[in-house]
Each structure stands twice: as C-alpha cells, then as structure tokens.
mmCIF file of C-alpha atoms in Angstrom:
data_model
loop_
_atom_site.group_PDB
_atom_site.id
_atom_site.type_symbol
_atom_site.label_atom_id
_atom_site.label_comp_id
_atom_site.label_asym_id
_atom_site.label_seq_id
_atom_site.Cartn_x
_atom_site.Cartn_y
_atom_site.Cartn_z
ATOM 1 C CA ASN A 36 -47.894 33.648 -56.433
ATOM 2 C CA ILE A 37 -45.267 34.342 -53.470
ATOM 3 C CA ASN A 38 -42.108 31.909 -53.358
ATOM 4 C CA GLY A 39 -44.463 28.998 -54.876
ATOM 5 C CA THR A 40 -47.376 29.372 -53.464
ATOM 6 C CA ALA A 41 -50.330 30.552 -55.612
ATOM 7 C CA PHE A 42 -53.154 32.944 -54.584
ATOM 8 C CA ARG A 43 -56.514 33.105 -56.178
ATOM 9 C CA LYS A 44 -56.544 36.907 -56.482
ATOM 10 C CA GLY A 45 -54.197 39.884 -55.187
ATOM 11 C CA LEU A 46 -52.160 42.713 -56.399
ATOM 12 C CA GLY A 47 -48.742 42.728 -57.745
ATOM 13 C CA THR A 48 -46.670 45.734 -57.755
ATOM 14 C CA HIS A 49 -43.158 47.049 -57.723
ATOM 15 C CA ALA A 50 -41.445 49.198 -55.218
ATOM 16 C CA VAL A 51 -42.158 52.245 -54.647
ATOM 17 C CA SER A 52 -45.456 51.889 -54.953
ATOM 18 C CA GLU A 53 -48.986 53.217 -53.070
ATOM 19 C CA VAL A 54 -52.290 52.000 -53.805
ATOM 20 C CA VAL A 55 -55.129 53.582 -52.235
ATOM 21 C CA VAL A 56 -58.659 51.413 -51.095
ATOM 22 C CA PRO A 57 -61.832 52.004 -50.207
ATOM 23 C CA LEU A 58 -63.080 50.327 -47.070
ATOM 24 C CA ASN A 59 -66.863 50.567 -47.522
ATOM 25 C CA GLY A 60 -67.511 49.874 -44.108
ATOM 26 C CA ALA A 61 -64.969 46.877 -43.982
ATOM 27 C CA GLN A 62 -63.773 46.108 -40.380
ATOM 28 C CA THR A 63 -60.571 43.727 -41.353
ATOM 29 C CA PHE A 64 -57.982 43.736 -43.932
ATOM 30 C CA ARG A 65 -56.100 40.687 -44.799
ATOM 31 C CA ALA A 66 -53.439 39.509 -47.106
ATOM 32 C CA SER A 67 -50.422 37.459 -47.615
ATOM 33 C CA VAL A 68 -47.896 39.473 -48.540
ATOM 34 C CA GLY A 69 -44.128 38.496 -50.282
ATOM 35 C CA LEU A 70 -41.872 38.327 -53.423
ATOM 36 C CA PRO A 71 -43.047 36.575 -56.718
ATOM 37 C CA THR A 72 -41.388 33.326 -57.163
ATOM 38 C CA TYR A 73 -39.595 34.424 -60.349
ATOM 39 C CA VAL A 74 -37.057 37.287 -58.828
ATOM 40 C CA GLY A 75 -35.662 34.018 -56.846
ATOM 41 C CA THR A 76 -33.629 35.355 -53.669
ATOM 42 C CA SER A 77 -33.265 38.939 -55.552
ATOM 43 C CA GLY A 78 -35.481 41.473 -54.235
ATOM 44 C CA SER A 79 -36.225 43.071 -50.814
ATOM 45 C CA VAL A 80 -39.378 44.954 -49.717
ATOM 46 C CA VAL A 81 -41.087 46.235 -46.756
ATOM 47 C CA PHE A 82 -45.152 46.123 -47.261
ATOM 48 C CA GLN A 83 -46.884 48.675 -45.358
ATOM 49 C CA VAL A 84 -50.755 49.630 -44.653
ATOM 50 C CA TRP A 85 -51.571 53.234 -43.717
ATOM 51 C CA ASP A 86 -54.408 55.368 -42.907
ATOM 52 C CA GLY A 87 -53.588 58.729 -43.649
ATOM 53 C CA SER A 88 -50.377 59.451 -42.065
ATOM 54 C CA LYS A 89 -50.929 56.768 -39.236
ATOM 55 C CA LYS A 90 -49.019 53.385 -40.059
ATOM 56 C CA LEU A 91 -51.297 50.804 -39.084
ATOM 57 C CA ALA A 92 -48.950 47.748 -39.983
ATOM 58 C CA ASP A 93 -45.454 47.049 -41.087
ATOM 59 C CA SER A 94 -44.118 43.412 -42.519
ATOM 60 C CA GLY A 95 -40.578 44.220 -41.934
ATOM 61 C CA VAL A 96 -38.368 43.560 -44.442
ATOM 62 C CA ILE A 97 -39.326 40.641 -46.813
ATOM 63 C CA ARG A 98 -36.668 38.980 -49.496
ATOM 64 C CA GLY A 99 -37.016 36.923 -52.700
ATOM 65 C CA GLY A 100 -37.370 33.304 -51.682
ATOM 66 C CA GLN A 101 -38.940 33.969 -48.384
ATOM 67 C CA PRO A 102 -42.414 32.460 -47.603
ATOM 68 C CA ALA A 103 -45.585 34.754 -47.587
ATOM 69 C CA LYS A 104 -45.872 36.572 -44.377
ATOM 70 C CA SER A 105 -49.666 37.208 -43.368
ATOM 71 C CA MET A 106 -51.027 40.594 -42.639
ATOM 72 C CA VAL A 107 -54.384 41.203 -40.467
ATOM 73 C CA VAL A 108 -55.500 45.006 -40.121
ATOM 74 C CA ASP A 109 -58.024 46.242 -37.962
ATOM 75 C CA VAL A 110 -59.921 48.853 -40.198
ATOM 76 C CA THR A 111 -63.032 49.367 -38.060
ATOM 77 C CA GLY A 112 -64.328 52.960 -38.749
ATOM 78 C CA ARG A 113 -61.769 53.784 -41.395
ATOM 79 C CA SER A 114 -62.656 55.264 -44.851
ATOM 80 C CA ASN A 115 -59.327 54.396 -47.027
ATOM 81 C CA LEU A 116 -56.155 52.397 -46.584
ATOM 82 C CA ARG A 117 -52.880 53.100 -48.335
ATOM 83 C CA LEU A 118 -51.134 49.971 -48.937
ATOM 84 C CA VAL A 119 -47.559 50.672 -49.661
ATOM 85 C CA VAL A 120 -44.480 48.885 -50.752
ATOM 86 C CA THR A 121 -40.821 50.481 -49.969
ATOM 87 C CA ASN A 122 -37.504 49.344 -51.219
ATOM 88 C CA ALA A 123 -36.209 48.385 -48.011
ATOM 89 C CA GLY A 124 -33.563 51.138 -48.616
ATOM 90 C CA ASN A 125 -31.347 49.338 -50.788
ATOM 91 C CA GLY A 126 -32.436 50.504 -54.275
ATOM 92 C CA SER A 127 -35.477 48.881 -56.328
ATOM 93 C CA THR A 128 -33.722 45.966 -58.673
ATOM 94 C CA GLN A 129 -35.802 42.970 -58.561
ATOM 95 C CA ASP A 130 -38.401 44.701 -55.986
ATOM 96 C CA HIS A 131 -41.740 42.875 -57.289
ATOM 97 C CA ALA A 132 -44.302 42.621 -54.346
ATOM 98 C CA ASN A 133 -47.306 40.882 -54.464
ATOM 99 C CA TRP A 134 -50.441 41.486 -52.116
ATOM 100 C CA GLY A 135 -51.763 37.484 -52.045
ATOM 101 C CA ASP A 136 -55.216 37.244 -51.645
ATOM 102 C CA ALA A 137 -55.749 40.713 -50.308
ATOM 103 C CA HIS A 138 -59.150 41.420 -49.138
ATOM 104 C CA LEU A 139 -61.525 43.043 -46.808
ATOM 105 C CA VAL A 140 -63.947 41.493 -44.300
ATOM 106 C CA THR A 141 -67.100 43.229 -43.426
ATOM 107 C CA THR A 142 -69.511 41.591 -40.816
ATOM 108 C CA THR A 143 -73.139 43.194 -40.561
ATOM 109 C CA THR A 144 -75.283 41.968 -37.784
ATOM 110 C CA THR A 145 -79.077 42.460 -37.591
ATOM 111 C CA SER A 146 -81.441 42.156 -34.922
ATOM 112 C CA ALA A 147 -85.517 41.279 -34.969
ATOM 113 C CA PRO A 148 -87.929 44.335 -35.127
ATOM 114 C CA ALA A 149 -88.754 45.920 -31.969
ATOM 115 C CA GLU A 150 -92.421 44.278 -32.077
ATOM 116 C CA ALA A 151 -91.438 40.798 -32.547
ATOM 117 C CA GLN A 152 -92.865 38.638 -29.766
ATOM 118 C CA ALA A 153 -90.012 36.587 -29.135
ATOM 119 C CA ALA A 154 -86.727 37.986 -29.735
ATOM 120 C CA PRO A 155 -84.529 35.754 -32.369
ATOM 121 C CA ALA A 156 -80.732 35.565 -32.011
ATOM 122 C CA PRO A 157 -79.096 38.404 -34.081
ATOM 123 C CA THR A 158 -77.901 37.354 -37.280
ATOM 124 C CA SER A 159 -74.663 37.838 -38.514
ATOM 125 C CA VAL A 160 -73.400 38.095 -42.303
ATOM 126 C CA THR A 161 -69.812 38.103 -43.424
ATOM 127 C CA THR A 162 -68.886 39.424 -46.414
ATOM 128 C CA THR A 163 -65.344 39.079 -48.230
ATOM 129 C CA THR A 164 -64.384 41.607 -50.697
ATOM 130 C CA TYR A 165 -61.206 41.148 -53.126
ATOM 131 C CA VAL A 166 -59.267 44.191 -52.945
ATOM 132 C CA SER A 167 -58.555 43.753 -56.759
ATOM 133 C CA ASP A 168 -62.330 44.080 -57.216
ATOM 134 C CA THR A 169 -62.812 47.390 -55.599
ATOM 135 C CA ALA A 170 -62.312 50.502 -56.864
ATOM 136 C CA TYR A 171 -58.715 51.178 -55.851
ATOM 137 C CA ARG A 172 -56.368 54.031 -57.143
ATOM 138 C CA VAL A 173 -52.833 53.684 -57.973
ATOM 139 C CA VAL A 174 -51.060 56.481 -56.740
ATOM 140 C CA ARG A 175 -47.573 55.230 -58.044
ATOM 141 C CA ASN A 176 -46.002 51.989 -58.937
ATOM 142 C CA GLY A 177 -42.192 51.695 -59.496
ATOM 143 C CA SER A 178 -41.482 50.996 -63.048
ATOM 144 C CA SER A 179 -44.807 48.790 -64.148
ATOM 145 C CA LEU A 180 -48.646 48.467 -63.951
ATOM 146 C CA VAL A 181 -50.181 47.358 -61.255
ATOM 147 C CA GLU A 182 -51.266 43.612 -62.109
ATOM 148 C CA LYS A 183 -54.387 41.825 -60.651
#
C-alpha cells in the first residue's frame, strides 16, 4: 500500500533499486508510486523510468505520508524499461518504495482479410499485464528483496 491506499499488485523496493522489465510490444507503462504506510512521514525517494540511458519519466521527490503519484509513460517501440528508485540525495533510511499496480498496456488492432466483401470495422483488443507477472530482472535493490 501507499499512504493507506491498497493496490492489488505491484513491486516493493528499497532505494537504491533498479528493475528491468521486458515490454513484449506494450505501448504504455502505468503505476501509482509512493512510500508504504508503515514508514509514516520518514523516507524520501525519486521514482524514474528509463530506456537504456534515456530518462522517460521522473516523479520528483516523494516523501513518506504523501499520497500515491500516478506515472503514465509511452513505451511504444521500446524493448525494456528500467524502473529506478533513488534515495533523493539524503541517504536511504526508510526509503522503501512501492510501484503500486505497475502494469503494461498493449493494444492490438486487427482488420478483416482483403477478400472480405463488406469490410467490417477494425477490432481492437487491449491487454493489461502486471509487471510482477513478467520475467522482470532485479539489477539492485537497496537492503532487501523486491516484494511482489
């Protein structure tokens, strides 16, 4: 949870952390980020989303006790993401960091075969895959294990 708000799935990390996530054709990454309730008003972190050496998103400093912040990142055409948590430059005491409901969104559109007499409208299917259900790889994670 983040400041009392529960999330069905996600990743729990500790600064400084880095998790690599395969995208498998996804177009969007979404998560609610923040510190878990049990740290109270302690701790401060920055959540970042990277593609290689290019930063795609940055939460700014988030402190314990603050509500979750939404991150929505266009990842079209990318193969992997790096989910990074820093200690906000002031040490890592109580810097627990949750990626609440972190998931990938993939939309696939199909059209009728060329030989069809009356062309039906294209069909779109949207799939949501939680990051915790992917073959993510932990590069580093502060002083603890990554929690699902």
